[in-house]
Structure formats: structure tokens, C-alpha cells
Coordinates of C-alpha atoms in Angstrom, one line a residue:
M1 CA 0.0 0.0 -0.1
Q2 CA 1.2 3.6 -0.8
H3 CA -0.1 6.9 -0.8
A4 CA -1.7 8.0 -3.5
Q5 CA 0.0 10.8 -5.6
P6 CA -1.1 14.5 -6.0
H7 CA -3.2 14.6 -9.5
K8 CA -0.9 16.0 -12.2
T9 CA -1.9 19.2 -14.0
R10 CA -3.4 18.5 -17.3
G11 CA -0.8 19.1 -20.4
T12 CA -3.5 20.2 -23.0
S13 CA -4.0 23.8 -24.2
M14 CA -7.7 23.5 -23.3
G15 CA -6.8 22.1 -19.8
R16 CA -4.8 25.0 -19.1
V17 CA -7.3 27.5 -20.6
A18 CA -9.9 26.1 -18.4
W19 CA -7.8 26.0 -15.6
R20 CA -6.8 30.2 -16.2
R21 CA -10.5 30.7 -15.8
S22 CA -11.2 28.4 -12.7
L23 CA -8.6 31.2 -11.0
R24 CA -10.5 34.0 -12.4
R25 CA -13.5 32.9 -11.3
H26 CA -12.4 31.9 -7.9
A27 CA -10.5 35.2 -7.5
L28 CA -13.9 37.0 -8.3
W29 CA -15.9 34.9 -5.5
A30 CA -13.1 35.4 -3.5
A31 CA -13.4 39.3 -3.8
L32 CA -17.0 39.3 -3.5
S33 CA -16.9 37.0 -0.1
L34 CA -14.4 39.3 1.3
A35 CA -17.0 42.3 0.5
L36 CA -19.8 40.7 2.2
G37 CA -17.9 39.3 5.0
G38 CA -18.5 35.8 4.0
P39 CA -17.5 32.5 5.7
L40 CA -14.5 32.6 3.4
A41 CA -13.3 35.6 5.0
Q42 CA -13.2 33.5 8.1
A43 CA -10.8 30.8 6.6
Q44 CA -13.1 27.9 7.2
T45 CA -11.6 25.8 4.9
V46 CA -8.1 26.0 3.1
A47 CA -6.9 24.0 0.4
D48 CA -2.8 23.4 0.9
G49 CA -2.0 23.4 -2.7
G50 CA -0.9 19.8 -3.0
T51 CA -3.9 19.0 -5.4
R52 CA -5.8 20.9 -7.6
T53 CA -8.3 21.5 -4.8
S54 CA -9.8 25.0 -4.3
V55 CA -12.2 26.9 -2.4
I56 CA -14.5 29.4 -3.5
A57 CA -17.9 31.1 -2.0
A58 CA -21.3 30.8 -3.4
P59 CA -23.6 34.0 -3.4
N60 CA -25.1 33.3 0.0
G61 CA -22.0 32.8 1.3
V62 CA -22.0 29.1 1.6
P63 CA -18.0 27.8 0.9
V64 CA -18.1 25.6 -2.2
V65 CA -15.0 23.3 -2.6
D66 CA -13.8 22.3 -6.5
I67 CA -12.6 19.3 -5.9
A68 CA -9.8 17.5 -7.7
A69 CA -10.4 15.4 -10.5
P70 CA -10.8 11.6 -9.9
N71 CA -8.2 8.9 -10.7
G72 CA -9.5 5.8 -12.3
A73 CA -10.7 4.1 -9.4
G74 CA -13.2 7.2 -8.9
L75 CA -11.4 8.7 -5.8
S76 CA -11.1 12.7 -5.6
H77 CA -8.1 13.1 -3.1
N78 CA -8.6 16.8 -1.6
T79 CA -5.6 17.9 0.9
Y80 CA -6.1 21.0 3.2
Q81 CA -4.4 22.9 5.7
Q82 CA -7.6 23.3 7.4
F83 CA -10.8 21.7 6.8
N84 CA -13.8 23.2 8.8
V85 CA -17.5 23.5 8.4
G86 CA -19.4 26.5 9.6
S87 CA -23.3 26.0 10.6
N88 CA -24.2 27.2 7.1
G89 CA -23.1 24.2 5.5
L90 CA -20.1 23.2 2.9
I91 CA -20.6 22.0 -0.8
L92 CA -18.0 19.3 -2.5
N93 CA -18.9 20.3 -5.8
N94 CA -18.8 16.8 -8.3
S95 CA -20.3 18.2 -11.2
A96 CA -18.9 20.1 -14.1
G97 CA -22.3 21.9 -14.9
I98 CA -24.7 23.9 -12.7
S99 CA -26.3 22.0 -10.0
N100 CA -29.0 22.6 -7.9
T101 CA -28.2 22.5 -3.8
Q102 CA -30.0 22.4 -0.9
L103 CA -27.8 24.6 1.0
A104 CA -26.9 27.2 -1.8
G105 CA -29.1 27.0 -4.5
Y106 CA -27.8 26.6 -8.3
I107 CA -23.9 27.0 -8.4
G108 CA -21.7 26.8 -11.4
G109 CA -19.8 23.6 -12.7
N110 CA -16.2 22.8 -11.2
A111 CA -13.9 23.5 -13.8
N112 CA -11.5 20.6 -12.9
L113 CA -13.9 18.0 -13.7
G114 CA -14.6 17.0 -17.5
I115 CA -17.8 16.5 -18.8
G116 CA -19.7 13.7 -17.4
Q117 CA -17.0 13.3 -15.1
A118 CA -17.7 12.6 -11.4
A119 CA -15.9 11.1 -8.1
S120 CA -17.7 8.2 -6.4
L121 CA -15.5 9.2 -3.4
I122 CA -14.2 12.4 -1.7
L123 CA -11.5 11.9 0.8
N124 CA -10.3 15.3 2.8
E125 CA -7.7 14.9 4.4
V126 CA -6.1 17.6 6.5
T127 CA -2.1 17.6 6.3
S128 CA -1.6 20.0 9.1
T129 CA -1.6 19.7 12.9
T130 CA -5.0 21.4 13.2
P131 CA -8.0 20.0 14.1
S132 CA -11.5 20.0 12.3
Q133 CA -14.6 21.8 13.7
L134 CA -17.8 20.3 11.7
N135 CA -20.4 22.4 12.5
G136 CA -22.7 21.9 9.6
A137 CA -23.7 19.7 6.9
M138 CA -21.5 18.4 3.9
E139 CA -23.2 18.8 0.7
V140 CA -22.1 16.7 -2.7
A141 CA -23.6 18.7 -5.7
G142 CA -24.2 16.6 -8.4
R143 CA -23.6 13.0 -8.7
A144 CA -23.7 11.6 -5.2
A145 CA -20.5 10.3 -3.6
Q146 CA -19.0 9.0 -0.5
V147 CA -17.3 11.2 1.6
V148 CA -14.6 11.1 4.3
V149 CA -13.1 13.5 6.2
A150 CA -9.4 12.4 7.8
N151 CA -7.7 14.6 10.1
P152 CA -5.3 12.8 12.6
N153 CA -5.3 16.0 14.8
G154 CA -9.1 15.1 15.9
I155 CA -12.5 16.1 14.7
S156 CA -15.2 17.7 16.6
C157 CA -18.9 17.5 15.0
N158 CA -21.4 19.8 16.2
G159 CA -24.4 19.5 13.8
C160 CA -22.3 17.8 11.5
G161 CA -23.9 15.6 8.8
F162 CA -23.9 14.8 4.8
I163 CA -26.3 15.5 2.2
N164 CA -26.0 13.3 -0.9
A165 CA -23.8 11.1 0.4
P166 CA -24.5 7.4 0.8
R167 CA -21.7 6.7 3.1
G168 CA -20.0 9.3 5.5
T169 CA -16.8 8.7 7.3
L170 CA -14.9 10.9 10.0
T171 CA -11.4 9.5 11.2
T172 CA -8.5 10.4 12.9
G173 CA -6.7 7.9 10.6
R174 CA -4.1 8.3 7.5
P175 CA -5.1 7.0 4.3
L176 CA -3.8 4.4 2.8
F177 CA -4.2 3.4 -1.2
A178 CA -4.2 0.3 -3.2
G179 CA -2.1 0.0 -6.1
D180 CA -5.4 0.9 -8.4
G181 CA -5.2 4.7 -6.8
S182 CA -8.5 3.4 -4.4
L183 CA -8.9 4.0 -1.1
S184 CA -8.1 0.8 0.7
G185 CA -7.9 1.5 4.3
L186 CA -7.2 4.2 7.2
A187 CA -4.1 3.7 9.6
V188 CA -5.5 5.2 12.9
T189 CA -3.0 5.7 15.8
G190 CA -4.2 8.4 17.8
G191 CA -6.7 10.9 18.1
T192 CA -10.1 11.3 19.0
I193 CA -13.4 12.2 17.3
T194 CA -16.3 14.1 19.7
I195 CA -19.9 14.6 19.4
D196 CA -21.5 17.9 20.8
G197 CA -24.6 20.1 20.4
P198 CA -26.8 19.5 17.8
G199 CA -25.2 16.3 17.3
L200 CA -24.4 14.2 14.2
P201 CA -28.2 14.1 12.2
A202 CA -27.2 11.7 9.6
A203 CA -30.6 9.6 9.3
T204 CA -30.8 9.7 5.6
T205 CA -26.9 8.6 4.8
D206 CA -27.3 5.0 4.5
Q207 CA -23.9 4.3 6.4
V208 CA -22.1 6.3 8.7
D209 CA -18.3 5.4 10.6
L210 CA -16.6 7.0 13.0
L211 CA -13.0 5.6 13.4
A212 CA -10.5 6.7 15.8
R213 CA -8.6 5.7 18.7
A214 CA -11.2 7.3 21.2
V215 CA -14.8 8.4 20.4
A216 CA -17.1 10.9 22.8
I217 CA -20.8 10.9 22.1
N218 CA -22.2 13.8 24.2
A219 CA -25.2 14.4 21.8
G220 CA -27.3 12.2 19.7
V221 CA -26.1 10.0 16.3
W222 CA -28.5 9.2 13.8
A223 CA -27.7 7.1 10.8
H224 CA -29.3 4.0 8.8
R225 CA -26.1 1.9 9.9
L226 CA -23.7 3.1 12.3
N227 CA -20.1 1.6 12.8
V228 CA -17.9 2.7 15.4
V229 CA -14.3 1.5 15.7
T230 CA -11.7 2.6 18.3
G231 CA -8.1 1.7 18.8
P232 CA -5.0 2.2 17.2
N233 CA -5.7 -0.2 14.0
R234 CA -5.5 -0.5 10.1
I235 CA -9.0 -0.3 9.3
D236 CA -10.2 -2.1 6.2
F237 CA -12.5 0.5 4.3
T238 CA -14.7 -1.6 2.8
T239 CA -15.5 -4.3 5.5
L240 CA -14.2 -2.3 8.3
A241 CA -11.9 -5.4 9.4
T242 CA -9.3 -4.2 12.1
Q243 CA -5.0 -5.0 12.6
P244 CA -3.6 -3.6 15.5
L245 CA -1.1 -0.4 15.6
S246 CA 1.5 0.7 17.9
P247 CA -0.6 3.8 19.5
T248 CA 0.8 7.4 19.5
G249 CA 0.2 10.1 22.0
A250 CA -1.7 10.0 25.5
T251 CA -4.0 7.0 26.3
P252 CA -7.5 8.1 26.3
N253 CA -9.4 7.2 29.6
V254 CA -12.2 4.9 27.8
A255 CA -12.5 3.8 24.2
L256 CA -16.0 4.9 23.8
D257 CA -17.7 7.2 26.2
V258 CA -21.6 8.0 25.7
S259 CA -22.5 10.5 27.8
A260 CA -25.9 11.0 29.5
L261 CA -26.9 13.4 27.1
G262 CA -25.1 11.4 24.2
G263 CA -27.0 8.6 22.2
M264 CA -26.5 6.4 19.0
Y265 CA -29.8 5.7 16.6
A266 CA -29.8 3.3 13.8
N267 CA -31.1 0.8 12.0
A268 CA -28.1 -1.5 13.0
I269 CA -25.1 -0.6 15.2
R270 CA -21.6 -1.9 15.4
L271 CA -19.5 -0.9 18.2
V272 CA -15.5 -2.0 18.4
G273 CA -13.0 -1.1 20.7
T274 CA -9.6 -3.0 20.2
E275 CA -7.1 -1.5 22.7
V276 CA -7.0 -3.7 25.7
G277 CA -7.5 -2.1 28.6
L278 CA -9.7 0.7 27.3
G279 CA -13.3 0.1 27.7
V280 CA -17.0 1.3 27.0
N281 CA -18.8 3.5 29.4
S282 CA -22.3 4.5 28.0
R283 CA -24.7 6.5 30.6
G284 CA -27.0 7.6 27.3
E285 CA -29.1 5.3 24.7
I286 CA -27.7 2.8 22.4
I287 CA -30.7 1.8 20.0
A288 CA -30.4 -0.4 17.1
G289 CA -34.0 0.4 15.8
S290 CA -34.7 -2.5 13.3
G291 CA -31.4 -4.9 13.3
D292 CA -28.5 -6.0 15.2
L293 CA -26.8 -4.3 17.9
T294 CA -22.8 -6.0 18.5
L295 CA -20.5 -4.6 21.3
T296 CA -16.8 -5.9 21.1
S297 CA -14.5 -4.3 23.5
A298 CA -10.8 -5.5 24.4
G299 CA -11.8 -3.7 27.7
Q300 CA -14.6 -3.5 30.4
V301 CA -17.9 -2.8 29.2
V302 CA -20.2 -0.6 31.5
L303 CA -24.0 -0.1 30.6
G304 CA -25.7 2.7 32.6
G305 CA -28.5 3.9 29.9
K306 CA -30.9 2.0 27.7
T307 CA -29.6 -0.3 25.2
T308 CA -31.8 -1.9 23.1
A309 CA -32.1 -3.9 19.4
T310 CA -34.9 -5.3 17.8
G311 CA -32.6 -7.5 15.8
N312 CA -29.9 -9.7 17.8
L313 CA -28.0 -8.2 20.8
T314 CA -24.7 -9.3 21.2
I315 CA -21.7 -7.9 24.1
R316 CA -18.2 -9.3 24.3
A317 CA -16.3 -7.9 27.1
A318 CA -12.4 -9.0 27.9
Q319 CA -13.1 -7.7 31.3
A320 CA -15.7 -6.3 33.3
L321 CA -19.1 -6.2 32.0
A322 CA -21.7 -4.4 34.1
N323 CA -25.4 -3.3 33.3
Q324 CA -26.7 -0.6 35.3
G325 CA -29.5 0.7 32.9
T326 CA -31.6 -1.0 30.8
L327 CA -31.1 -4.1 28.6
A328 CA -33.7 -4.8 26.0
R329 CA -34.7 -7.0 22.9
R330 CA -37.9 -5.7 21.1
R331 CA -40.4 -8.1 20.0
S332 CA -39.9 -9.3 16.3
R333 CA -41.3 -11.8 14.0
R334 CA -38.2 -13.3 13.4
P335 CA -36.3 -15.5 15.9
R336 CA -33.6 -13.6 17.8
Q337 CA -31.1 -14.0 20.5
W338 CA -29.1 -12.6 23.4
R339 CA -25.2 -12.9 23.4
F340 CA -23.0 -12.2 26.2
H341 CA -19.7 -13.1 25.9
Q342 CA -17.6 -13.0 28.8
P343 CA -14.8 -15.6 29.5
G344 CA -14.2 -16.4 33.0
R345 CA -16.1 -13.4 34.7
A346 CA -19.6 -12.9 35.8
L347 CA -22.0 -9.8 34.6
R348 CA -22.7 -7.8 37.6
Q349 CA -26.6 -6.8 37.2
P350 CA -27.3 -4.6 40.1
R351 CA -30.7 -4.3 41.9
D352 CA -33.8 -2.4 40.5
H353 CA -32.4 -3.5 36.5
A354 CA -33.4 -6.3 34.5
F355 CA -32.9 -7.8 31.3
R356 CA -35.9 -7.7 28.9
H357 CA -36.6 -9.7 26.1
G358 CA -39.7 -9.1 24.5
R359 CA -42.6 -7.4 25.9
G360 CA -45.2 -8.0 29.0
G361 CA -45.5 -7.1 32.4
Q362 CA -42.7 -7.5 34.5
R363 CA -43.4 -10.0 38.0
R364 CA -41.2 -9.3 40.9
R365 CA -39.8 -11.6 42.8
D366 CA -38.0 -11.2 46.3
R367 CA -34.9 -12.9 46.7
S368 CA -32.8 -12.5 49.6
A369 CA -29.5 -13.8 48.2
R370 CA -27.6 -13.7 45.5
R371 CA -28.9 -16.3 42.7
R372 CA -26.4 -17.6 39.7
V373 CA -28.0 -18.1 36.2
H374 CA -25.8 -20.6 34.3
R375 CA -27.0 -19.4 30.6
A376 CA -26.4 -15.9 29.7
G377 CA -29.9 -15.6 27.3
A378 CA -32.5 -16.7 25.8
G379 CA -33.7 -16.8 22.2
C380 CA -37.1 -16.7 21.1
D381 CA -37.3 -20.6 21.4
H382 CA -36.9 -19.8 24.9
R383 CA -34.1 -22.3 25.2
L384 CA -31.3 -20.6 27.0
R385 CA -28.1 -20.4 24.9
R386 CA -25.0 -20.9 27.3
Q387 CA -22.4 -18.1 27.0
H388 CA -21.1 -17.5 30.7
R389 CA -22.2 -16.9 34.1
V390 CA -24.6 -14.3 34.9
R391 CA -24.7 -13.1 38.4
Q392 CA -27.9 -12.3 39.6
R393 CA -28.9 -9.9 42.4
A394 CA -32.0 -9.6 44.7
D395 CA -35.2 -9.5 42.4
Q396 CA -33.6 -9.2 39.1
P397 CA -35.8 -11.4 36.4
V398 CA -34.6 -12.4 33.2
R399 CA -37.4 -12.2 30.6
R400 CA -37.4 -13.8 27.4
C401 CA -39.8 -13.2 24.6
V402 CA -42.5 -15.3 23.4
C403 CA -42.6 -15.9 19.7
Q404 CA -43.1 -19.7 20.1
R405 CA -45.6 -22.0 21.3
R406 CA -43.1 -23.0 24.0
Q407 CA -42.6 -22.3 27.5
A408 CA -39.4 -22.3 29.8
G409 CA -40.7 -23.3 33.1
V410 CA -38.6 -24.1 36.4
G411 CA -39.4 -27.5 38.2
A412 CA -38.5 -28.6 41.4
G413 CA -35.5 -31.4 41.0
H414 CA -34.8 -34.1 43.5
G415 CA -31.6 -33.9 46.1
A416 CA -30.9 -32.9 49.8
A417 CA -30.4 -29.0 48.6
G418 CA -33.8 -28.8 47.2
R419 CA -32.2 -27.9 44.1
R420 CA -34.2 -26.5 41.1
R421 CA -33.7 -27.3 37.6
R422 CA -35.1 -26.3 34.0
H423 CA -37.4 -28.2 31.7
Q424 CA -39.1 -27.4 28.9
Q425 CA -42.8 -27.9 28.0
R426 CA -45.0 -27.5 25.2
Q427 CA -48.0 -25.1 25.9
P428 CA -49.4 -22.2 24.0
C429 CA -47.5 -18.9 25.1
R430 CA -49.5 -16.1 26.8
G431 CA -47.0 -13.1 27.0
C432 CA -44.1 -13.0 28.5
R433 CA -42.7 -15.4 30.5
Q434 CA -40.5 -15.4 33.4
L435 CA -37.0 -17.5 33.4
Q436 CA -36.4 -18.0 37.2
P437 CA -32.8 -18.1 38.9
D438 CA -31.2 -21.0 39.0
R439 CA -30.0 -21.9 42.6
R440 CA -27.3 -25.0 41.9
Q441 CA -23.8 -23.3 42.6
P442 CA -21.2 -23.9 39.6

């Protein structure tokens, strides 16, 4: 893998004429922006001259980036000294002709692009030591394209989002390129992505990726599919598979921190933390509205808010796993299941917090002593799936969904200690049944 080379200047006379016209047009817009006191005068986004990227302003003051021409793989590689987005947004011009945009209405064509030429992926890489402040939406004018913002110094999102972009990626990684010029991966060794204020409203974006050594969620994040990968990794851009790298800079306190004001809302959510000893601390909401929720951490996982999924809910923690909030899987017509993976450790479940699986009224059972449940969760067939030991305190029930005509009951067994054993019996399902703790010691 190697870095892509900056785009070379066109050698034809027609290309040189177009380039000079573009410069004159840019100068005109810059003068108008300065006269009006627009965002360009605030130097929100500044190209570094390494590529043929240029920044102008639309008549209403919204910055317009004339992206560099794409290579054979459809990648437009743009480098900046600063890449910031104001509250009025920013336009990435991906059209050689006039385009109608949501942020600025009609804008002129991009002189860097030939007729019918457009990028399929727009990479915006910061080459200086300045973090990025993204306080508005980034709109792709013309043909839709994936958008990547890469800044190893850190990214702060305060109302950022994507328009006309099927996939949006924020990363503190260094771009890696394949031999054909495509973006093959990202090398993350440090940096933090922070979500504040209005959050990241990208509910119309098919996929949103947050790839950094650490991520802090202090506001809402919305997307169709949400991927958060933390830790020093070489991340494959297509599959998001990770390979460990050596970290740089100070070690963060946690890999993923979701504050009480933060939340993640998507159809499907995948959270991965690979740095050993750095865990997940969630006091907000993590909700997968119509798909699976998968959380994997090389450290401890503390869930203090609401964590729900309509599909499968899978949590893997290399260290302690504690639920101080609500873990729930919503009712679905398709069989789903809980999965908790925590080798050699117990899940700590404090009083007054229950695992919920399905719907129905909760029946409280007063228990004076701690009980142990030797299966981690129940699927919709009501068979418990062995994953690890769950420590059950006081009157905390473990409930399971009802999708088939099968009930999991608890029957009295034989033995000096009066031990109880689980058994299965067929009967019509009526609402949510209760799984009682198994009193057998391991």
C-alpha cells in the first residue's frame, strides 16, 4: 500500500485555459465574499495546494469546494491546511455543470471536472496539525458520492452531517491506497472524535463510520447503519476489519464514552474497541431500531443507560461487564437471541435493573440472596444459550420473548438441597414468561 500521488496538471492547452478561467472565477468569488464578510473571509476551509482543490463561496456565502478530478478508481483526493465547516454548511462540487443544491441553490460547475466526470468517493485529508471543527452539513453537489474526512489531529462534530452522500466517514486515521488508486484503508494511531451540541443528524445517510482511537458521544448520532471502531488499528475501508497498530500520544481514559446526553440511533449498530484495557462507558442510549446491535470491547463494558435492539443483541467484553441500566430486545417476528461473551467473568447486574426480552408486564420476585444463572440469554425458542455465568442479585428477573408455542419453566428437582432444574414443556404462549434463577452452584 502507498499514498496516492497528487493529481498532475493537465498538459493540454484546453486544460490550461480551463484552469486559468477557474482561477479567475475563484478570485472573483473570493473578492465578493470578502466584500460581503462571508465565510470565506473566516478561512473555514483552506486547501494546502498539494492537489488542485480550491475553495470559493456561493452567492449566499456557503463555501464551495471544487474538488480535484477523480483518478481511475473514482477517488478525488483533496488535501487541506484546514478543513472546517460552519453552521451554514459546505458544498463539495462534484459536477462539471450547473447544480441545484440544498445549501446554496444553483451553483456553477467545477472546472476541474470534464463533461460527465464525477467522483464516487471524495477524500478530504488534513495535512497540518489543526483539528477539524464540523458545525454544519457537507453536501455533495451533482452525482452522489461517499465522503471521508480524515484528520489525525481530531475531529469535533457539532451539528455535522451529510447530504447526497450514501456513506459518510469521520476518521483520525491516515489514508492508505491500493495499487489502483482506490482508498484501501485507514491507519489510526491516535486522535479523538467528539460529538457535541446538535450531534450528527445523518438519518438519511445509509452508512456512517466513526473511526478513531477514542470516540466521545455527548449528543445524538443518527444513521441507517452506524459503525464505531476505536483503538490503534489499520482499518479496511470496505469491510472495517482491523489489524492492530502501535498507538501514539496520550492514552485516553476510555475507548468509547457515551454521556447521559449522548445517544446512538440507527437501524443497525456495530461498536468495536480493540485497545486492551480501554473499555466502553455508556450512560446514554444505544438503540438499534430494526436490526442487530453488536458491541465488542477489549476492556470493560459499563452500560448505565438504555441499550436495546430489535435484532440480535451481542455484547463481548474481555474484562468486566456491568449493566446499570436497561438491556432490552424488542419483539420481532423473526427468532432473535441474546449473546453475552465474557470468558471467566460474571456479568454484574445491580438491583432494580432487569434484562428484558420481548414485551409484557414484569413480575417482581423478592430474593434475599444472590442467585446465579448459568446461561447468558434466551432466544425466541425459549432455550437458554450458554455463553457465560450471569450473576443475578436480589429480585432481578431475566425475561425472554414469546415467539413460538414453547415455554421455559422451572420445576422442582430431587436432592438434599432441594435444587431446582430447568425443564421445557409445550403449551400455548401467553405474554412474557419468567425465567427464575437456578440455585445450583457451579
